[in-house]
PDB file of C-alpha atoms in Angstrom:
ATOM      1  CA  MET P   9       0.000   0.000   0.000  1.00 64.00           C
ATOM      2  CA  THR P  10       1.357   3.359  -1.017  1.00 70.00           C
ATOM      3  CA  THR P  11       0.504   6.608   0.623  1.00 68.00           C
ATOM      4  CA  LEU P  12       0.284   9.933  -1.081  1.00 69.00           C
ATOM      5  CA  THR P  13       1.573  12.901   0.818  1.00 67.00           C
ATOM      6  CA  ILE P  14       0.485  16.415  -0.161  1.00 67.00           C
ATOM      7  CA  THR P  15       2.347  19.324   1.249  1.00 70.00           C
ATOM      8  CA  PHE P  16       0.762  22.746   1.394  1.00 63.00           C
ATOM      9  CA  ASN P  17       2.866  25.870   1.733  1.00 69.00           C
ATOM     10  CA  HIS P  18       0.629  28.644   3.073  1.00 67.00           C
ATOM     11  CA  LYS P  19       3.126  31.440   2.480  1.00 73.00           C
ATOM     12  CA  GLU P  20       3.574  30.569  -1.188  1.00 72.00           C
ATOM     13  CA  PHE P  21      -0.188  30.261  -1.786  1.00 61.00           C
ATOM     14  CA  ARG P  22      -0.906  33.594  -0.082  1.00 65.00           C
ATOM     15  CA  HIS P  23       1.788  35.291  -2.153  1.00 69.00           C
ATOM     16  CA  LYS P  24       0.271  33.938  -5.394  1.00 62.00           C
ATOM     17  CA  ILE P  25      -3.208  35.136  -4.397  1.00 55.00           C
ATOM     18  CA  MET P  26      -1.948  38.608  -3.481  1.00 64.00           C
ATOM     19  CA  THR P  27       0.072  38.854  -6.696  1.00 68.00           C
ATOM     20  CA  LEU P  28      -2.909  37.760  -8.736  1.00 62.00           C
ATOM     21  CA  SER P  29      -5.234  40.319  -7.166  1.00 68.00           C
ATOM     22  CA  LEU P  30      -2.659  43.090  -7.642  1.00 68.00           C
ATOM     23  CA  THR P  31      -2.378  42.132 -11.300  1.00 76.00           C
ATOM     24  CA  LYS P  32      -6.128  42.192 -11.667  1.00 74.00           C
ATOM     25  CA  ARG P  33      -6.301  45.548  -9.920  1.00 68.00           C
ATOM     26  CA  ALA P  34      -3.592  46.981 -12.133  1.00 76.00           C
ATOM     27  CA  SER P  35      -5.364  45.656 -15.231  1.00 78.00           C
ATOM     28  CA  LEU P  36      -8.644  47.181 -14.110  1.00 61.00           C
ATOM     29  CA  VAL P  37      -7.033  50.565 -13.498  1.00 72.00           C
ATOM     30  CA  PHE P  38      -5.282  50.448 -16.866  1.00 81.00           C
ATOM     31  CA  ILE P  39      -8.426  49.496 -18.793  1.00 79.00           C
ATOM     32  CA  SER P  40     -10.492  52.114 -16.942  1.00 73.00           C
ATOM     33  CA  SER P  41      -7.985  54.845 -17.735  1.00 77.00           C
ATOM     34  CA  LEU P  42      -8.000  53.859 -21.422  1.00 75.00           C
ATOM     35  CA  LEU P  43     -11.786  54.058 -21.490  1.00 75.00           C
ATOM     36  CA  LEU P  44     -11.777  57.446 -19.791  1.00 73.00           C
ATOM     37  CA  LEU P  45      -9.166  58.769 -22.205  1.00 72.00           C
ATOM     38  CA  GLY P  46     -11.453  57.765 -25.039  1.00 67.00           C
ATOM     39  CA  CYS P  47     -14.146  60.059 -23.653  1.00 65.00           C
ATOM     40  CA  GLY P  48     -11.859  63.099 -23.685  1.00 66.00           C
ATOM     41  CA  GLY P  49     -13.343  64.448 -26.915  1.00 65.00           C
ATOM     42  CA  VAL P  50     -16.865  64.713 -25.531  1.00 68.00           C
ATOM     43  CA  LYS P  51     -17.642  68.195 -24.222  1.00 75.00           C
ATOM     44  CA  PRO P  52     -20.492  68.720 -21.782  1.00 76.00           C
ATOM     45  CA  TYR P  53     -23.351  71.020 -22.742  1.00 82.00           C
ATOM     46  CA  LYS P  54     -22.974  74.502 -21.305  1.00 85.00           C
ATOM     47  CA  ALA P  55     -26.208  76.428 -21.048  1.00 88.00           C
ATOM     48  CA  PRO P  56     -25.966  80.087 -22.059  1.00 87.00           C
ATOM     49  CA  VAL P  57     -25.901  82.482 -19.123  1.00 90.00           C
ATOM     50  CA  THR P  58     -27.831  85.686 -19.723  1.00 87.00           C
ATOM     51  CA  GLN P  59     -28.029  88.539 -17.239  1.00 88.00           C
ATOM     52  CA  GLY P  60     -29.812  91.855 -17.293  1.00 87.00           C
ATOM     53  CA  VAL P  61     -32.663  93.366 -19.258  1.00 87.00           C
ATOM     54  CA  VAL P  62     -32.859  93.125 -23.043  1.00 89.00           C
ATOM     55  CA  ILE P  63     -33.207  96.716 -24.272  1.00 89.00           C
ATOM     56  CA  THR P  64     -34.117  97.276 -27.906  1.00 89.00           C
ATOM     57  CA  GLN P  65     -33.563 100.327 -30.080  1.00 89.00           C
ATOM     58  CA  GLN P  66     -37.321 101.020 -29.952  1.00 92.00           C
ATOM     59  CA  MET P  67     -37.112 101.281 -26.166  1.00 92.00           C
ATOM     60  CA  LEU P  68     -34.246 103.751 -26.471  1.00 90.00           C
ATOM     61  CA  ASP P  69     -36.216 105.811 -28.970  1.00 91.00           C
ATOM     62  CA  ASP P  70     -39.028 106.117 -26.409  1.00 93.00           C
ATOM     63  CA  LEU P  71     -36.633 107.127 -23.616  1.00 93.00           C
ATOM     64  CA  GLN P  72     -36.464 110.904 -23.309  1.00 92.00           C
ATOM     65  CA  PRO P  73     -35.596 113.588 -20.770  1.00 93.00           C
ATOM     66  CA  GLY P  74     -38.487 114.459 -18.462  1.00 94.00           C
ATOM     67  CA  LEU P  75     -39.724 110.904 -17.847  1.00 95.00           C
ATOM     68  CA  HIS P  76     -40.190 109.933 -14.204  1.00 95.00           C
ATOM     69  CA  LYS P  77     -38.425 106.921 -12.638  1.00 93.00           C
ATOM     70  CA  ASP P  78     -41.697 104.971 -12.628  1.00 94.00           C
ATOM     71  CA  GLN P  79     -42.158 105.618 -16.354  1.00 95.00           C
ATOM     72  CA  VAL P  80     -38.586 104.521 -17.065  1.00 94.00           C
ATOM     73  CA  ARG P  81     -39.165 101.350 -15.039  1.00 93.00           C
ATOM     74  CA  GLN P  82     -42.326 100.650 -17.068  1.00 94.00           C
ATOM     75  CA  LEU P  83     -40.496 101.287 -20.328  1.00 94.00           C
ATOM     76  CA  LEU P  84     -37.216  99.445 -19.699  1.00 92.00           C
ATOM     77  CA  GLY P  85     -38.085  97.026 -16.919  1.00 90.00           C
ATOM     78  CA  PRO P  86     -36.537  96.647 -13.490  1.00 87.00           C
ATOM     79  CA  ASN P  87     -33.184  98.243 -12.841  1.00 84.00           C
ATOM     80  CA  TYR P  88     -30.848  95.533 -11.595  1.00 80.00           C
ATOM     81  CA  GLY P  89     -27.857  97.899 -11.564  1.00 71.00           C
ATOM     82  CA  GLU P  90     -29.289 100.354  -9.041  1.00 75.00           C
ATOM     83  CA  ASN P  91     -26.551 102.016  -7.026  1.00 79.00           C
ATOM     84  CA  PRO P  92     -27.454 102.422  -3.331  1.00 84.00           C
ATOM     85  CA  PHE P  93     -25.025 105.337  -3.002  1.00 89.00           C
ATOM     86  CA  LYS P  94     -26.283 107.199  -6.095  1.00 88.00           C
ATOM     87  CA  ASP P  95     -30.070 107.037  -6.069  1.00 87.00           C
ATOM     88  CA  ASN P  96     -30.353 109.229  -9.178  1.00 91.00           C
ATOM     89  CA  HIS P  97     -27.981 107.176 -11.308  1.00 92.00           C
ATOM     90  CA  TRP P  98     -29.267 103.994 -12.967  1.00 92.00           C
ATOM     91  CA  GLU P  99     -27.370 101.576 -15.172  1.00 91.00           C
ATOM     92  CA  TYR P 100     -28.925  98.893 -17.332  1.00 91.00           C
ATOM     93  CA  ILE P 101     -26.413  96.199 -18.288  1.00 89.00           C
ATOM     94  CA  TYR P 102     -27.089  93.187 -20.481  1.00 89.00           C
ATOM     95  CA  SER P 103     -24.652  90.335 -21.027  1.00 89.00           C
ATOM     96  CA  SER P 104     -24.823  86.822 -22.404  1.00 89.00           C
ATOM     97  CA  THR P 105     -22.346  84.004 -22.956  1.00 89.00           C
ATOM     98  CA  ASP P 106     -24.161  83.205 -26.231  1.00 87.00           C
ATOM     99  CA  ASP P 107     -23.109  85.722 -28.903  1.00 83.00           C
ATOM    100  CA  GLN P 108     -26.019  84.662 -31.135  1.00 85.00           C
ATOM    101  CA  LEU P 109     -28.659  85.514 -28.518  1.00 85.00           C
ATOM    102  CA  HIS P 110     -30.231  89.018 -28.770  1.00 84.00           C
ATOM    103  CA  THR P 111     -27.574  90.349 -31.127  1.00 85.00           C
ATOM    104  CA  HIS P 112     -29.297  93.735 -31.487  1.00 85.00           C
ATOM    105  CA  ALA P 113     -29.804  94.292 -27.760  1.00 87.00           C
ATOM    106  CA  VAL P 114     -28.228  97.369 -26.199  1.00 88.00           C
ATOM    107  CA  LYS P 115     -25.506  96.161 -23.838  1.00 90.00           C
ATOM    108  CA  HIS P 116     -25.164  99.097 -21.445  1.00 92.00           C
ATOM    109  CA  ILE P 117     -26.982 102.383 -20.836  1.00 93.00           C
ATOM    110  CA  VAL P 118     -26.633 104.958 -18.073  1.00 92.00           C
ATOM    111  CA  ILE P 119     -29.583 107.119 -17.001  1.00 93.00           C
ATOM    112  CA  ASN P 120     -29.301 110.143 -14.711  1.00 94.00           C
ATOM    113  CA  PHE P 121     -32.230 111.689 -12.826  1.00 94.00           C
ATOM    114  CA  ASP P 122     -32.689 115.016 -11.064  1.00 94.00           C
ATOM    115  CA  GLN P 123     -33.621 115.318  -7.368  1.00 93.00           C
ATOM    116  CA  ASP P 124     -37.339 114.961  -8.184  1.00 94.00           C
ATOM    117  CA  GLY P 125     -36.785 111.665 -10.057  1.00 93.00           C
ATOM    118  CA  TYR P 126     -37.042 112.903 -13.663  1.00 96.00           C
ATOM    119  CA  VAL P 127     -34.610 111.917 -16.424  1.00 95.00           C
ATOM    120  CA  THR P 128     -32.031 114.619 -17.080  1.00 95.00           C
ATOM    121  CA  ASP P 129     -29.897 112.675 -19.569  1.00 94.00           C
ATOM    122  CA  TRP P 130     -28.949 109.199 -20.657  1.00 92.00           C
ATOM    123  CA  LYS P 131     -26.205 107.671 -22.764  1.00 93.00           C
ATOM    124  CA  GLN P 132     -25.394 104.376 -24.355  1.00 90.00           C
ATOM    125  CA  VAL P 133     -22.030 102.987 -23.220  1.00 89.00           C
ATOM    126  CA  ASN P 134     -20.172 100.576 -25.518  1.00 74.00           C
TER     127      ASN P 134
END
């Protein structure tokens, strides 16, 4: 009768398992980085950012000295550039990240009022 003896080296087995998992991990990282590099040409959508009031040339034609602040607000809309230190100085500023949006809009106007709240002058700033 012959006997079969099997020897098991725990240290060698553990080393092979650890080496195998490190190889798998390295392969996974390498493949993932290749896949992510392939997506480098895709650009995310950026929504246009628009701020201010769109002022048309018709609105500017209707703006004239002698109008009261309430009339100007009705004509041009709310003044988002109101200066708390200069109550009689209003600025309307329009900006957009999309150059094709409202191409004929006036970008910046300055309106000055007298002490009673009536327009004394206004100018378009470029």
